[in-house]
Coordinates of C-alpha atoms and ligand atoms in Angstrom, one line a residue:
X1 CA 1.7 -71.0 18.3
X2 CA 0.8 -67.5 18.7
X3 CA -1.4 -67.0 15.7
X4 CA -3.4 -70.1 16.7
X5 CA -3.9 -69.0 20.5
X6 CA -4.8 -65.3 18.6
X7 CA -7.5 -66.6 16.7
X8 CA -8.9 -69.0 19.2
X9 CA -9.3 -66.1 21.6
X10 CA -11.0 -64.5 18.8
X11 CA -13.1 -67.4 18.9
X12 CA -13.9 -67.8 22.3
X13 CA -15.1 -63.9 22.5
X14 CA -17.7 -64.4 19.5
X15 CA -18.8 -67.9 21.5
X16 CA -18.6 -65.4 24.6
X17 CA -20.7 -62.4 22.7
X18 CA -23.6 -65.3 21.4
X19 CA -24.3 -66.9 24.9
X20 CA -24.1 -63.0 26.5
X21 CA -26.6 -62.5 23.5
X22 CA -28.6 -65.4 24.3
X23 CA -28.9 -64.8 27.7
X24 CA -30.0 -61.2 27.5
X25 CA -32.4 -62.5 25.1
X26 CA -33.8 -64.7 27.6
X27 CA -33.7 -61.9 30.1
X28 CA -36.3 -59.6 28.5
X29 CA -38.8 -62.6 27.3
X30 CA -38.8 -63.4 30.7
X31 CA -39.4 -59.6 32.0
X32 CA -42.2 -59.7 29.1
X33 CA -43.5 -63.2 30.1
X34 CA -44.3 -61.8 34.0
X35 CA -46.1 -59.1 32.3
X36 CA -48.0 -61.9 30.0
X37 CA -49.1 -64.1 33.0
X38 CA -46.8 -67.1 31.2
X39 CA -45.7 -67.6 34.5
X40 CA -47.8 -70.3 36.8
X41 CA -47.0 -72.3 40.0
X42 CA -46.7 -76.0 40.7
X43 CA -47.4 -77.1 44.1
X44 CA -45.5 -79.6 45.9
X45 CA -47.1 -80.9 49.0
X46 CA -44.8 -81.9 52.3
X47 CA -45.9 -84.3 55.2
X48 CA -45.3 -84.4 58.5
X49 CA -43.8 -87.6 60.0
X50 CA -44.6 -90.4 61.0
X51 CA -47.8 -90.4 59.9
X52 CA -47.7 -88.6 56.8
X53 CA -50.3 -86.2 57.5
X54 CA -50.2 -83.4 55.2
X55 CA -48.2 -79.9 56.3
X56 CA -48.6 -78.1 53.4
X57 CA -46.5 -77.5 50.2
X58 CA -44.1 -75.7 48.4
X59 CA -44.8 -73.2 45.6
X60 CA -42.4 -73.5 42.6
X61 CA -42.5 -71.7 39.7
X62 CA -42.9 -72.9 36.0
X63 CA -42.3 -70.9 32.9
X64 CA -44.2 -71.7 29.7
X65 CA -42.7 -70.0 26.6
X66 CA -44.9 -69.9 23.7
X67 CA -41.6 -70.5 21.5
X68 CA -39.3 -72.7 23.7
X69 CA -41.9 -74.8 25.9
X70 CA -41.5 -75.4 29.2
X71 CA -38.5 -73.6 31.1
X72 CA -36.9 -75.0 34.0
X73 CA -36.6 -72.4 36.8
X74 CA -33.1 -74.1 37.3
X75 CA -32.7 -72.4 34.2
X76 CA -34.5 -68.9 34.7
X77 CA -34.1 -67.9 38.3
X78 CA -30.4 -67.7 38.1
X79 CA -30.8 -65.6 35.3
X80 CA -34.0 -63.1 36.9
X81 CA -31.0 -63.7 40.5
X82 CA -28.9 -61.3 37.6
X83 CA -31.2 -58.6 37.7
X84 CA -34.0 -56.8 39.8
X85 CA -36.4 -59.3 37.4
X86 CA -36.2 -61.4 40.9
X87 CA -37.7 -59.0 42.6
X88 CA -40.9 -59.0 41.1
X89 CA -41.0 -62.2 40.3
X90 CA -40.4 -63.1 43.8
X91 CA -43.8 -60.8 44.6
X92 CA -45.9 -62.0 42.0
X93 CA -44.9 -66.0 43.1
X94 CA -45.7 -64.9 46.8
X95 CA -49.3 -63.4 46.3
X96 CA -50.3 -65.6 44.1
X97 CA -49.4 -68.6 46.6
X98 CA -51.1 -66.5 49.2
X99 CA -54.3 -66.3 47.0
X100 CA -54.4 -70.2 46.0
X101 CA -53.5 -71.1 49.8
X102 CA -57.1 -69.0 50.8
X103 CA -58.5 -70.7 48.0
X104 CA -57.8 -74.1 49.3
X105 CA -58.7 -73.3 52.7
X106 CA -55.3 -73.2 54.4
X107 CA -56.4 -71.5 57.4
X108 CA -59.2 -74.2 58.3
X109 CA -57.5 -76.9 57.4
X110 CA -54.4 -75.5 59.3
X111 CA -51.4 -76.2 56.5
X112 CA -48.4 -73.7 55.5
X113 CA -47.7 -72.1 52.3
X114 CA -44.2 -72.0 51.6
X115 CA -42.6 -69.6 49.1
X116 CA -39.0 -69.5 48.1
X117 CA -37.3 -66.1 48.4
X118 CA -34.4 -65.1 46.7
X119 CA -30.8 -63.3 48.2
X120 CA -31.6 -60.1 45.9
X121 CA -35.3 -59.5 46.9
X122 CA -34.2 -60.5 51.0
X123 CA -32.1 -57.7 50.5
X124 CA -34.2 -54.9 49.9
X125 CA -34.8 -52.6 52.8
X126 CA -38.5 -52.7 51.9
X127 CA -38.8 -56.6 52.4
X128 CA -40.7 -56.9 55.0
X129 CA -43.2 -54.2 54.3
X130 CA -43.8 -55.6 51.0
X131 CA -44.5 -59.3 51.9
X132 CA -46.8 -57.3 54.7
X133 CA -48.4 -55.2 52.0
X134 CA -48.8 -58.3 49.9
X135 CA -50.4 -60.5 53.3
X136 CA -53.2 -57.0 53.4
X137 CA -54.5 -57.4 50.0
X138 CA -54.6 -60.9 50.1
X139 CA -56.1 -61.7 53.7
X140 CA -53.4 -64.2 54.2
X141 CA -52.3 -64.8 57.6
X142 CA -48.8 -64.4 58.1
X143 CA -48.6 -68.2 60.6
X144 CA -49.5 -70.3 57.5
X145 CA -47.0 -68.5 55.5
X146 CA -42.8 -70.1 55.5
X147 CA -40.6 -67.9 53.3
X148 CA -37.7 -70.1 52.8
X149 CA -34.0 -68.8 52.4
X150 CA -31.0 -69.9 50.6
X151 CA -28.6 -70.3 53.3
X152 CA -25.8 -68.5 51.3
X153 CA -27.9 -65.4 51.0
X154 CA -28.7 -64.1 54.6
X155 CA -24.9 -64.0 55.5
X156 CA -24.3 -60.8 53.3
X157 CA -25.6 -58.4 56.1
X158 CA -26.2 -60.1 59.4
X159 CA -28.0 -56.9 60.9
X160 CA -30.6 -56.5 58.1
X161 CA -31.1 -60.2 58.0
X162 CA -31.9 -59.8 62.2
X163 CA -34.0 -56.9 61.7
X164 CA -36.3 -58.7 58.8
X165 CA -36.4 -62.1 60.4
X166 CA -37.3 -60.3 63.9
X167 CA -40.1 -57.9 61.6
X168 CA -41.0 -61.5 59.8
X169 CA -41.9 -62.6 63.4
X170 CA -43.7 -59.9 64.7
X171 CA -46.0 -61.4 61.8
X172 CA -46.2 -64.8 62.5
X173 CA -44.3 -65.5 59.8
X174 CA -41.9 -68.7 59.6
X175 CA -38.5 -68.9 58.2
X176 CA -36.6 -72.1 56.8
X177 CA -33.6 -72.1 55.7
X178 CA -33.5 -73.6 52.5
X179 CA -30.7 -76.3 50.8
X180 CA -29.1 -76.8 54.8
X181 CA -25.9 -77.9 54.3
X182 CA -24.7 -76.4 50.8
X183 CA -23.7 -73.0 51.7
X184 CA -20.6 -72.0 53.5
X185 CA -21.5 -70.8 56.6
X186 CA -24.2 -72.9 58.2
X187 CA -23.4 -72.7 61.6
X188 CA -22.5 -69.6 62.0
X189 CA -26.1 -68.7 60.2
X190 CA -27.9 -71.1 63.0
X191 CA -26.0 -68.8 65.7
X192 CA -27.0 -65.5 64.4
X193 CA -30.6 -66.0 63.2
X194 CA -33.4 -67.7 64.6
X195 CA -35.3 -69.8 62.0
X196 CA -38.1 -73.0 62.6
X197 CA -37.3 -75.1 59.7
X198 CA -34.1 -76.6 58.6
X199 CA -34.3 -77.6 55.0
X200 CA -32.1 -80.3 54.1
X201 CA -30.4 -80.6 50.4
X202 CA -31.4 -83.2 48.4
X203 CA -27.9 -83.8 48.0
X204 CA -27.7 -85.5 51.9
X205 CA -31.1 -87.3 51.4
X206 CA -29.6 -88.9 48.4
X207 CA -26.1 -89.7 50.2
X208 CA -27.9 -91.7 52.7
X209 CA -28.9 -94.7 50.3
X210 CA -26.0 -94.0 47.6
X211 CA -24.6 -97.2 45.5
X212 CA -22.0 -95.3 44.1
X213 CA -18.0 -97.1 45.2
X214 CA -17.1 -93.4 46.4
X215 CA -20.2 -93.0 48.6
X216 CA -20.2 -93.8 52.3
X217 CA -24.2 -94.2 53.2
X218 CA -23.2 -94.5 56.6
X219 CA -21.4 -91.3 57.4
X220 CA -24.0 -89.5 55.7
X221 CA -26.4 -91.1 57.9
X222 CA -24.3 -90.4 61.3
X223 CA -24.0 -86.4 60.1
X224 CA -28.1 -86.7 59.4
X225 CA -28.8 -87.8 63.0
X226 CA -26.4 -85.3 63.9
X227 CA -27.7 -82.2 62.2
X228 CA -31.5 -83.6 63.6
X229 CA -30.3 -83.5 67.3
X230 CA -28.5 -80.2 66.5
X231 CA -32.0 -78.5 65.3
X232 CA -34.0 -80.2 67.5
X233 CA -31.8 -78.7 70.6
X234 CA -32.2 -75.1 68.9
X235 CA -36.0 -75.7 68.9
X236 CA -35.8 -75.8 64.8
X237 CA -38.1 -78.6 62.8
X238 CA -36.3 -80.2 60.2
X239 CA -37.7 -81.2 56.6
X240 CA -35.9 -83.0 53.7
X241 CA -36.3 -82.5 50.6
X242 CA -36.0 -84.8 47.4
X243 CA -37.2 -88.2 49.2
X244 CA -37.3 -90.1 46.2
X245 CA -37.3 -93.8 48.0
X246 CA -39.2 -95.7 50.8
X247 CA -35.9 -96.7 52.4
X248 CA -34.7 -92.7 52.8
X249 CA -38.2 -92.3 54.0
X250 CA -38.0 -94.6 56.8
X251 CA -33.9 -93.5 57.6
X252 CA -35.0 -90.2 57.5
X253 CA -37.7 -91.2 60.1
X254 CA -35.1 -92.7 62.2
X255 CA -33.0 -90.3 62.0
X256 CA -35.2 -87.9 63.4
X257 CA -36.7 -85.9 60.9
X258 CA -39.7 -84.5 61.1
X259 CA -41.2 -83.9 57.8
X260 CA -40.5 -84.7 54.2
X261 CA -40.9 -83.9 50.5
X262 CA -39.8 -85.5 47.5
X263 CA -41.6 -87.6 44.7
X264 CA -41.9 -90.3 46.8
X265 CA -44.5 -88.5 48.2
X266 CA -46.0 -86.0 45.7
X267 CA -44.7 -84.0 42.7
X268 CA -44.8 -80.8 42.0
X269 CA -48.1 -80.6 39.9
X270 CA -50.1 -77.8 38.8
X271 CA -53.3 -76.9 41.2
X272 CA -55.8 -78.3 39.3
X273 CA -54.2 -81.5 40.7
X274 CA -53.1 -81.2 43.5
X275 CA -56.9 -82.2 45.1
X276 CA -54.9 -85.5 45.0
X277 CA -53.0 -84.6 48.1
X278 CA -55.1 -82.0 49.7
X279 CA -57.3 -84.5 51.0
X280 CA -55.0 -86.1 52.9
X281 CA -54.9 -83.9 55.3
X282 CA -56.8 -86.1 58.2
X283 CA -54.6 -89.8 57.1
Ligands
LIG1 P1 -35.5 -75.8 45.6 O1 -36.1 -74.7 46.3 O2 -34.4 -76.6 46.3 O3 -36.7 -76.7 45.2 C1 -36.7 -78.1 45.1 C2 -36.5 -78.6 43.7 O4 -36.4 -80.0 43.8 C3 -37.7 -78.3 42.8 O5 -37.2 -78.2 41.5 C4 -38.5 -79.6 42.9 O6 -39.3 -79.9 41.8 C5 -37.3 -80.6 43.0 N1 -37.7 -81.9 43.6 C6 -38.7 -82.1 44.6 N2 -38.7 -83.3 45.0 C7 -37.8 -84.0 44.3 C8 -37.3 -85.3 44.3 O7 -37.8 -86.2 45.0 N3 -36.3 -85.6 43.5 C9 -35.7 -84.7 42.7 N4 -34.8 -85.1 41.9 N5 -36.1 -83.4 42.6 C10 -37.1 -83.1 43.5 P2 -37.7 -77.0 40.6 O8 -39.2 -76.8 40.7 O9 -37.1 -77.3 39.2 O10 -37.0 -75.7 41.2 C11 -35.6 -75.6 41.1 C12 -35.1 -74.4 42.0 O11 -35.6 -73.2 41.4 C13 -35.7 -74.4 43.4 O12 -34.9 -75.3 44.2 C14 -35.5 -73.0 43.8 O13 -34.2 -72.7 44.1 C15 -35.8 -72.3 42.4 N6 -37.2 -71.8 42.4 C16 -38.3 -72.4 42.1 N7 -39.4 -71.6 42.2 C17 -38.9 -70.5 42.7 C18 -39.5 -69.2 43.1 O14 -40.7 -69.0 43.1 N8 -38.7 -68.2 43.6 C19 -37.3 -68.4 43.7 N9 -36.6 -67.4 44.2 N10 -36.7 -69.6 43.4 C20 -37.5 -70.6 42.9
LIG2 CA1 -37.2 -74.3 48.2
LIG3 CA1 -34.4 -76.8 48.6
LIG4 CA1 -32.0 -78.1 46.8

C-alpha cells in the first residue's frame, strides 16, 4: 500500500505542477492582453421598479483571447484577485465605463454607471485618490458613478473601509454592496459602513421560485421581505440581481424591492447594442 500511495503522490504533484503551470500561463496572457486592449465591457442595464424605467447598468468585463476565444471573467478575475493584475484591471474597467457613460449621456439622462471593484484594489491606501484621478480626466461626475463591493472584502480593515467610503462620499460617489447575503459577516458590515444599495445574490432571487424537493420558496421569500424592510429602515435601496423570470419579477416587486437586473430584463451585451435599452429611459 505504501508504494501505491508513493507514486500517486507523485502523481498528484505533476497534476499539481501542470494546473500551477497553466494558471501562470494564463496569468501573463492576461497581464499582456490589458496591454493589447483584448479586454472590452458588456453592459447590463438595471430598472427601477415598478415601472421599469431605466437606472442604469452594470459594467462587466469580457476577455477575448486570440487563441482561446472568449474568457469568462468567472474564470479570470479570480485569477487577476491573485495578483496586483486586479489592480489595473480594476482602473482600466472603471475609466473606460466612465468614458462610455459621458458617451451615452449619463448625466442628461440622469442614470448610474456601476463598476465592480475588487477586495485587492479597495485595499490600496491610494483608492480613493485614484478613482478621483480617474473621475478628472474623464469629466465624470462622481453621483452617477456606484462602485460595488463584495461584501466579504470590506471586513479586512473596518477603519480604511470607513475612511474610503466617507472619502467616496465627499464625492458623490455611491456604494452597493455587491452578492448581499453570501459573505460571512453581513450585518455586522450594514452596522459599520454606510452604503445605498443592497445587492442581492442571485442565489436568493433564484430560491424564491425554486422547484427543487429540498427548496422551500417560501422561507426564501419571508427572509426577502425581511432583508427589504431591513434596508429600507437603514435608508439603503435594494437591487436584485439574476431575475431570470416574470414570476421573481413580480415577488421581488412585492417584496419590496426596488430595482432589478437579470436577463429577464436585458443581458449583458456589448455597447454597440445596448441602444436597445438606452431608450427606455422615459417607459
Ligand atoms: P457579479 O458582479 O455578481 O455580476 C453578475 C453576473 O451575473 C454577471 O456574470 C452577469 O452576466 C450574470 N447575470 C446577470 N443577469 C443574470 C441572470 O439573469 N441569470 C444568470 N444566470 N446570470 C446573470 P459575468 O459577467 O460572467 O461576471 C461574473 C463575475 O465576474 C461578476 O459577478 C463579478 O464578480 C466579476 N466581474 C465581472 N466584471 C468585473 C470587473 O470589471 N471587475 C471585477 N473586479 N470583477 C468583475
Ligand atoms: Ca457586480
Ligand atoms: Ca453580484
Ligand atoms: Ca452574484
Amino acid at each position: 500500500a505504501k508504494v501505491a500511495d508513493h507514486a500517486k503522490i507523485q502523481r498528484y504533484t505533476v497534476e499539481l505542477g501542470e494546473a500551477e503551470k497553466e494558471r501562470r500561463r494564463l496569468e501573463e496572457e492576461l497581464r499582456v492582453a490589458i496591454a493589447a486592449g483584448e479586454l472590452t465591457l458588456h453592459y447590463q442595464p438595471q430598472f427601477r421598479l415598478p415601472h421599469q424605467q431605466l437606472s442604469g447598468c452594470e459594467a462587466l468585463v469580457r476577455w477575448h483571447n486570440p487563441r482561446r476565444g472568449l474568457i469568462s471573467p468567472a474564470t479570470f478575475i479570480p485569477l487577476a484577485e491573485e495578483s496586483a493584475l486586479i489592480v489595473d484591471l480594476g482602473y482600466w474597467v472603471m475609466e473606460r465605463a466612465c468614458r462610455q457613460a459621458l458617451e451615452w449621456d449619463f448625466v442628461g439622462r440622469n442614470l448610474g454607471m456601476s463598476v465592480n471593484v475588487s477586495a485587492h484594489q479597495f485595499e490600496q491606501p491610494d483608492f480613493v485618490e485614484r478613482v478621483r484621478t480617474i473621475l478628472h480626466t474623464t469629466g465624470f461626475p462622481g453621483e452617477h458613478l456606484i462602485l460595488e463591493l463584495t461584501e466579504s472584502l470590506v471586513l479586512r480593515d473596518i477603519s480604511q473601509a470607513q475612511r474610503h467610503v466617507n472619502d467616496l462620499h465627499t464625492h458623490a460617489i455611491r456604494i452597493a454592496i455587491d452578492d448581499f447575503g453570501t459573505g460571512y459577516s453581513s450585518l455586522n458590515m450594514l452596522a459599520q459602513l454606510p452604503f445605498e444599495h443592497l445587492k442581492i445574490d442571485r442565489s436568493f432571487v433564484r430560491d424564491l421560485t425554486a422547484q427543487e424537493a429540498y427548496a422551500e420558496p417560501s422561507r426564501a421569500r419571508v427572509l426577502m421581505r425581511g432583508i427589504t424592510g431591513l434596508a429600507h429602515s437603514l435608508q439603503l435601496k435594494v437591487i436584485a440581481e439574476g431575475v431570470e423570470t416574470d414570476e421573481q419579477l413580480s415577488l421581488l416587486q412585492e417584496l419590496g424591492c426596488d430595482k432589478v437586473q437579470g436577463y429577464l430584463l436585458g443581458r449583458p451585451v456589448p455597447p454597440e447594442e445596448a441602444a436597445v435599452w438606452l431608450e427606455r429611459v422615459q417607459a
